[in-house]
Amino acid sequence: MNLETLYEYIEKIGVMTFSTILNNEVHSRSAHFNGFDEDGLYFRTMANKPYGRQLKETGKLTVCGISDSTVQHTENGGVYFPPSFTIRLIGDIRFVPPEVIIEKAKSNELLKTAANDIVEYPAMADGNFVMYRARVEIYDADFEMEHRDHKLLRTRFSFGGATFNPAGVRITDQCIECGACKEACSFKAIEEGSPYRCVPERCDDCGSCIRACPVDAIQESLVF
Ligand code: SF4
Ligand code: SF4
């Protein structure tokens, strides 16, 4: 995974939820990334909005979005979530001066609208930012297994020097190979072995296996 591929996924979603922190509260709004290059992912706002001020003050941003947010109710009273993918980014941002955007736009088609708006709307001039460092997860869900034989495919990566923990519970050497965890896992995320093994890309961190294990051999997943 690289920034170009990530941006392709982002474009398929479009508008996402951008969250900042102000006075110890989380503030979220709908926004979108408007370009990328080797320095990161670009986004913008009117600099004088509270959002713009929060961005400058904290330098922190989390972003989340889903490719299909529809929920359907089934005849038997259940809920159906169509196959979709979620993107989650947790990262650091910095302000990008207007002259830098204008210069980058000469060779980057994606930033041309931002450059034009800097000229046309003065309030946009100081509202460009780049997420220059982040850890990223793409959570590809097919809960009814319509297109493959397991529910989840989680991809984690980072850019700009960020680090992250892998997904998934951790099975220790205390495992006595009884198979109860594999039986309990509807995500098909546990493989037999000595000890048994969790496949991180398939694991939802749900904890059913932890509850099923008779010898407490399974540790919870680490924070992303
Ligand atoms: S339930 Fe616990 S002891 Fe049994 S196979 Fe899984 S990890 Fe090993
Ligand atoms: S935490 Fe849930 S999804 Fe992950 S291995 Fe255990 S039962 Fe399966």
PDB file of N, CA, C and O in Angstrom, residues 162-208:
ATOM      1  N   ALA A 162       5.055   7.263  10.773  1.00  0.00           N
ATOM      2  CA  ALA A 162       4.163   6.785  11.853  1.00  0.00           C
ATOM      3  C   ALA A 162       4.360   5.283  12.050  1.00  0.00           C
ATOM      4  O   ALA A 162       4.772   4.575  11.137  1.00  0.00           O
ATOM      5  N   THR A 163       4.065   4.826  13.249  1.00  0.00           N
ATOM      6  CA  THR A 163       4.152   3.394  13.532  1.00  0.00           C
ATOM      7  C   THR A 163       2.778   2.911  14.016  1.00  0.00           C
ATOM      8  O   THR A 163       1.935   3.710  14.422  1.00  0.00           O
ATOM      9  N   PHE A 164       2.559   1.596  13.970  1.00  0.00           N
ATOM     10  CA  PHE A 164       1.272   1.055  14.406  1.00  0.00           C
ATOM     11  C   PHE A 164       1.450  -0.373  14.886  1.00  0.00           C
ATOM     12  O   PHE A 164       2.437  -1.042  14.555  1.00  0.00           O
ATOM     13  N   ASN A 165       0.476  -0.824  15.657  1.00  0.00           N
ATOM     14  CA  ASN A 165       0.443  -2.215  16.088  1.00  0.00           C
ATOM     15  C   ASN A 165      -0.385  -3.039  15.111  1.00  0.00           C
ATOM     16  O   ASN A 165      -1.369  -2.538  14.567  1.00  0.00           O
ATOM     17  N   PRO A 166      -0.023  -4.304  14.913  1.00  0.00           N
ATOM     18  CA  PRO A 166      -0.843  -5.153  14.051  1.00  0.00           C
ATOM     19  C   PRO A 166      -2.200  -5.420  14.694  1.00  0.00           C
ATOM     20  O   PRO A 166      -2.346  -5.332  15.915  1.00  0.00           O
ATOM     21  N   ALA A 167      -3.197  -5.742  13.867  1.00  0.00           N
ATOM     22  CA  ALA A 167      -4.522  -6.098  14.369  1.00  0.00           C
ATOM     23  C   ALA A 167      -4.469  -7.505  14.966  1.00  0.00           C
ATOM     24  O   ALA A 167      -3.510  -8.249  14.779  1.00  0.00           O
ATOM     25  N   GLY A 168      -5.534  -7.862  15.680  1.00  0.00           N
ATOM     26  CA  GLY A 168      -5.709  -9.254  16.076  1.00  0.00           C
ATOM     27  C   GLY A 168      -5.303  -9.580  17.492  1.00  0.00           C
ATOM     28  O   GLY A 168      -4.388  -8.986  18.063  1.00  0.00           O
ATOM     29  N   VAL A 169      -6.021 -10.578  18.047  1.00  0.00           N
ATOM     30  CA  VAL A 169      -5.655 -11.085  19.369  1.00  0.00           C
ATOM     31  C   VAL A 169      -4.354 -11.884  19.265  1.00  0.00           C
ATOM     32  O   VAL A 169      -3.929 -12.274  18.180  1.00  0.00           O
ATOM     33  N   ARG A 170      -3.747 -12.113  20.428  1.00  0.00           N
ATOM     34  CA  ARG A 170      -2.446 -12.810  20.441  1.00  0.00           C
ATOM     35  C   ARG A 170      -2.554 -14.086  21.267  1.00  0.00           C
ATOM     36  O   ARG A 170      -2.933 -14.040  22.435  1.00  0.00           O
ATOM     37  N   ILE A 171      -2.251 -15.203  20.643  1.00  0.00           N
ATOM     38  CA  ILE A 171      -2.340 -16.496  21.331  1.00  0.00           C
ATOM     39  C   ILE A 171      -0.954 -16.858  21.857  1.00  0.00           C
ATOM     40  O   ILE A 171       0.026 -16.889  21.109  1.00  0.00           O
ATOM     41  N   THR A 172      -0.902 -17.125  23.145  1.00  0.00           N
ATOM     42  CA  THR A 172       0.385 -17.358  23.799  1.00  0.00           C
ATOM     43  C   THR A 172       0.725 -18.850  23.856  1.00  0.00           C
ATOM     44  O   THR A 172      -0.088 -19.712  23.509  1.00  0.00           O
ATOM     45  N   ASP A 173       1.906 -19.139  24.387  1.00  0.00           N
ATOM     46  CA  ASP A 173       2.365 -20.539  24.501  1.00  0.00           C
ATOM     47  C   ASP A 173       1.587 -21.335  25.540  1.00  0.00           C
ATOM     48  O   ASP A 173       1.782 -22.549  25.665  1.00  0.00           O
ATOM     49  N   GLN A 174       0.703 -20.663  26.278  1.00  0.00           N
ATOM     50  CA  GLN A 174      -0.141 -21.396  27.233  1.00  0.00           C
ATOM     51  C   GLN A 174      -1.194 -22.252  26.523  1.00  0.00           C
ATOM     52  O   GLN A 174      -1.859 -23.073  27.142  1.00  0.00           O
ATOM     53  N   CYS A 175      -1.343 -22.061  25.229  1.00  0.00           N
ATOM     54  CA  CYS A 175      -2.354 -22.785  24.432  1.00  0.00           C
ATOM     55  C   CYS A 175      -2.169 -24.299  24.559  1.00  0.00           C
ATOM     56  O   CYS A 175      -1.051 -24.812  24.393  1.00  0.00           O
ATOM     57  N   ILE A 176      -3.271 -24.989  24.847  1.00  0.00           N
ATOM     58  CA  ILE A 176      -3.220 -26.453  24.952  1.00  0.00           C
ATOM     59  C   ILE A 176      -3.838 -27.126  23.712  1.00  0.00           C
ATOM     60  O   ILE A 176      -4.120 -28.318  23.704  1.00  0.00           O
ATOM     61  N   GLU A 177      -4.084 -26.307  22.684  1.00  0.00           N
ATOM     62  CA  GLU A 177      -4.530 -26.799  21.373  1.00  0.00           C
ATOM     63  C   GLU A 177      -5.873 -27.528  21.442  1.00  0.00           C
ATOM     64  O   GLU A 177      -6.067 -28.559  20.802  1.00  0.00           O
ATOM     65  N   CYS A 178      -6.807 -26.977  22.220  1.00  0.00           N
ATOM     66  CA  CYS A 178      -8.108 -27.641  22.364  1.00  0.00           C
ATOM     67  C   CYS A 178      -9.056 -27.323  21.211  1.00  0.00           C
ATOM     68  O   CYS A 178     -10.021 -28.046  20.983  1.00  0.00           O
ATOM     69  N   GLY A 179      -8.836 -26.196  20.528  1.00  0.00           N
ATOM     70  CA  GLY A 179      -9.674 -25.847  19.382  1.00  0.00           C
ATOM     71  C   GLY A 179     -10.913 -25.030  19.716  1.00  0.00           C
ATOM     72  O   GLY A 179     -11.676 -24.664  18.810  1.00  0.00           O
ATOM     73  N   ALA A 180     -11.131 -24.705  20.981  1.00  0.00           N
ATOM     74  CA  ALA A 180     -12.346 -23.963  21.359  1.00  0.00           C
ATOM     75  C   ALA A 180     -12.387 -22.571  20.718  1.00  0.00           C
ATOM     76  O   ALA A 180     -13.463 -22.078  20.355  1.00  0.00           O
ATOM     77  N   CYS A 181     -11.252 -21.941  20.583  1.00  0.00           N
ATOM     78  CA  CYS A 181     -11.214 -20.592  20.000  1.00  0.00           C
ATOM     79  C   CYS A 181     -11.612 -20.633  18.518  1.00  0.00           C
ATOM     80  O   CYS A 181     -12.373 -19.782  18.042  1.00  0.00           O
ATOM     81  N   LYS A 182     -11.114 -21.621  17.827  1.00  0.00           N
ATOM     82  CA  LYS A 182     -11.439 -21.734  16.400  1.00  0.00           C
ATOM     83  C   LYS A 182     -12.935 -21.986  16.220  1.00  0.00           C
ATOM     84  O   LYS A 182     -13.573 -21.422  15.319  1.00  0.00           O
ATOM     85  N   GLU A 183     -13.484 -22.790  17.093  1.00  0.00           N
ATOM     86  CA  GLU A 183     -14.916 -23.080  17.069  1.00  0.00           C
ATOM     87  C   GLU A 183     -15.725 -21.809  17.318  1.00  0.00           C
ATOM     88  O   GLU A 183     -16.772 -21.586  16.715  1.00  0.00           O
ATOM     89  N   ALA A 184     -15.237 -20.950  18.194  1.00  0.00           N
ATOM     90  CA  ALA A 184     -15.980 -19.748  18.597  1.00  0.00           C
ATOM     91  C   ALA A 184     -15.853 -18.603  17.600  1.00  0.00           C
ATOM     92  O   ALA A 184     -16.638 -17.650  17.647  1.00  0.00           O
ATOM     93  N   CYS A 185     -14.894 -18.674  16.707  1.00  0.00           N
ATOM     94  CA  CYS A 185     -14.589 -17.530  15.830  1.00  0.00           C
ATOM     95  C   CYS A 185     -15.392 -17.606  14.530  1.00  0.00           C
ATOM     96  O   CYS A 185     -15.066 -18.391  13.636  1.00  0.00           O
ATOM     97  N   SER A 186     -16.394 -16.738  14.396  1.00  0.00           N
ATOM     98  CA  SER A 186     -17.192 -16.722  13.161  1.00  0.00           C
ATOM     99  C   SER A 186     -16.464 -15.986  12.028  1.00  0.00           C
ATOM    100  O   SER A 186     -16.937 -15.955  10.908  1.00  0.00           O
ATOM    101  N   PHE A 187     -15.323 -15.386  12.347  1.00  0.00           N
ATOM    102  CA  PHE A 187     -14.557 -14.645  11.340  1.00  0.00           C
ATOM    103  C   PHE A 187     -13.503 -15.516  10.642  1.00  0.00           C
ATOM    104  O   PHE A 187     -12.764 -15.030   9.805  1.00  0.00           O
ATOM    105  N   LYS A 188     -13.453 -16.790  11.028  1.00  0.00           N
ATOM    106  CA  LYS A 188     -12.468 -17.719  10.457  1.00  0.00           C
ATOM    107  C   LYS A 188     -11.054 -17.144  10.559  1.00  0.00           C
ATOM    108  O   LYS A 188     -10.267 -17.173   9.605  1.00  0.00           O
ATOM    109  N   ALA A 189     -10.763 -16.591  11.736  1.00  0.00           N
ATOM    110  CA  ALA A 189      -9.485 -15.904  11.921  1.00  0.00           C
ATOM    111  C   ALA A 189      -8.489 -16.717  12.739  1.00  0.00           C
ATOM    112  O   ALA A 189      -7.427 -16.209  13.082  1.00  0.00           O
ATOM    113  N   ILE A 190      -8.830 -17.968  13.057  1.00  0.00           N
ATOM    114  CA  ILE A 190      -7.901 -18.761  13.864  1.00  0.00           C
ATOM    115  C   ILE A 190      -7.507 -20.023  13.111  1.00  0.00           C
ATOM    116  O   ILE A 190      -8.355 -20.732  12.562  1.00  0.00           O
ATOM    117  N   GLU A 191      -6.206 -20.246  13.079  1.00  0.00           N
ATOM    118  CA  GLU A 191      -5.661 -21.424  12.412  1.00  0.00           C
ATOM    119  C   GLU A 191      -5.089 -22.391  13.447  1.00  0.00           C
ATOM    120  O   GLU A 191      -4.530 -21.968  14.472  1.00  0.00           O
ATOM    121  N   GLU A 192      -5.218 -23.676  13.135  1.00  0.00           N
ATOM    122  CA  GLU A 192      -4.626 -24.688  14.018  1.00  0.00           C
ATOM    123  C   GLU A 192      -3.116 -24.586  13.985  1.00  0.00           C
ATOM    124  O   GLU A 192      -2.525 -24.125  13.003  1.00  0.00           O
ATOM    125  N   GLY A 193      -2.493 -25.028  15.059  1.00  0.00           N
ATOM    126  CA  GLY A 193      -1.037 -24.996  15.129  1.00  0.00           C
ATOM    127  C   GLY A 193      -0.593 -25.265  16.540  1.00  0.00           C
ATOM    128  O   GLY A 193      -1.402 -25.617  17.401  1.00  0.00           O
ATOM    129  N   SER A 194       0.668 -25.065  16.791  1.00  0.00           N
ATOM    130  CA  SER A 194       1.206 -25.311  18.118  1.00  0.00           C
ATOM    131  C   SER A 194       2.130 -24.145  18.521  1.00  0.00           C
ATOM    132  O   SER A 194       3.306 -24.157  18.196  1.00  0.00           O
ATOM    133  N   PRO A 195       1.558 -23.101  19.122  1.00  0.00           N
ATOM    134  CA  PRO A 195       0.164 -22.946  19.527  1.00  0.00           C
ATOM    135  C   PRO A 195      -0.731 -22.582  18.340  1.00  0.00           C
ATOM    136  O   PRO A 195      -0.233 -22.335  17.235  1.00  0.00           O
ATOM    137  N   TYR A 196      -2.053 -22.520  18.595  1.00  0.00           N
ATOM    138  CA  TYR A 196      -2.963 -22.014  17.578  1.00  0.00           C
ATOM    139  C   TYR A 196      -2.551 -20.577  17.227  1.00  0.00           C
ATOM    140  O   TYR A 196      -1.868 -19.918  17.994  1.00  0.00           O
ATOM    141  N   ARG A 197      -3.027 -20.096  16.073  1.00  0.00           N
ATOM    142  CA  ARG A 197      -2.565 -18.786  15.597  1.00  0.00           C
ATOM    143  C   ARG A 197      -3.751 -17.943  15.132  1.00  0.00           C
ATOM    144  O   ARG A 197      -4.679 -18.455  14.497  1.00  0.00           O
ATOM    145  N   CYS A 198      -3.696 -16.645  15.437  1.00  0.00           N
ATOM    146  CA  CYS A 198      -4.700 -15.698  14.931  1.00  0.00           C
ATOM    147  C   CYS A 198      -4.175 -15.084  13.638  1.00  0.00           C
ATOM    148  O   CYS A 198      -3.020 -14.641  13.573  1.00  0.00           O
ATOM    149  N   VAL A 199      -5.019 -15.058  12.608  1.00  0.00           N
ATOM    150  CA  VAL A 199      -4.664 -14.381  11.346  1.00  0.00           C
ATOM    151  C   VAL A 199      -5.092 -12.921  11.486  1.00  0.00           C
ATOM    152  O   VAL A 199      -6.293 -12.627  11.455  1.00  0.00           O
ATOM    153  N   PRO A 200      -4.156 -11.992  11.679  1.00  0.00           N
ATOM    154  CA  PRO A 200      -4.520 -10.610  12.038  1.00  0.00           C
ATOM    155  C   PRO A 200      -5.451  -9.946  11.029  1.00  0.00           C
ATOM    156  O   PRO A 200      -6.357  -9.202  11.423  1.00  0.00           O
ATOM    157  N   GLU A 201      -5.259 -10.204   9.748  1.00  0.00           N
ATOM    158  CA  GLU A 201      -6.056  -9.538   8.714  1.00  0.00           C
ATOM    159  C   GLU A 201      -7.537  -9.912   8.794  1.00  0.00           C
ATOM    160  O   GLU A 201      -8.396  -9.205   8.279  1.00  0.00           O
ATOM    161  N   ARG A 202      -7.829 -11.059   9.405  1.00  0.00           N
ATOM    162  CA  ARG A 202      -9.222 -11.523   9.458  1.00  0.00           C
ATOM    163  C   ARG A 202      -9.877 -11.259  10.802  1.00  0.00           C
ATOM    164  O   ARG A 202     -11.087 -11.409  10.941  1.00  0.00           O
ATOM    165  N   CYS A 203      -9.101 -10.908  11.786  1.00  0.00           N
ATOM    166  CA  CYS A 203      -9.602 -10.788  13.159  1.00  0.00           C
ATOM    167  C   CYS A 203     -10.320  -9.460  13.377  1.00  0.00           C
ATOM    168  O   CYS A 203      -9.826  -8.405  13.009  1.00  0.00           O
ATOM    169  N   ASP A 204     -11.493  -9.524  14.034  1.00  0.00           N
ATOM    170  CA  ASP A 204     -12.279  -8.324  14.332  1.00  0.00           C
ATOM    171  C   ASP A 204     -12.059  -7.840  15.759  1.00  0.00           C
ATOM    172  O   ASP A 204     -12.753  -6.933  16.210  1.00  0.00           O
ATOM    173  N   ASP A 205     -11.153  -8.439  16.483  1.00  0.00           N
ATOM    174  CA  ASP A 205     -10.896  -8.068  17.885  1.00  0.00           C
ATOM    175  C   ASP A 205     -12.142  -8.234  18.751  1.00  0.00           C
ATOM    176  O   ASP A 205     -12.288  -7.555  19.767  1.00  0.00           O
ATOM    177  N   CYS A 206     -13.065  -9.126  18.367  1.00  0.00           N
ATOM    178  CA  CYS A 206     -14.359  -9.190  19.045  1.00  0.00           C
ATOM    179  C   CYS A 206     -14.266  -9.815  20.437  1.00  0.00           C
ATOM    180  O   CYS A 206     -15.079  -9.534  21.307  1.00  0.00           O
ATOM    181  N   GLY A 207     -13.316 -10.719  20.640  1.00  0.00           N
ATOM    182  CA  GLY A 207     -13.114 -11.299  21.959  1.00  0.00           C
ATOM    183  C   GLY A 207     -13.840 -12.608  22.216  1.00  0.00           C
ATOM    184  O   GLY A 207     -13.717 -13.175  23.316  1.00  0.00           O
ATOM    185  N   SER A 208     -14.587 -13.132  21.251  1.00  0.00           N
ATOM    186  CA  SER A 208     -15.300 -14.403  21.475  1.00  0.00           C
ATOM    187  C   SER A 208     -14.319 -15.522  21.803  1.00  0.00           C
ATOM    188  O   SER A 208     -14.595 -16.382  22.654  1.00  0.00           O
TER     189      SER A 208
END
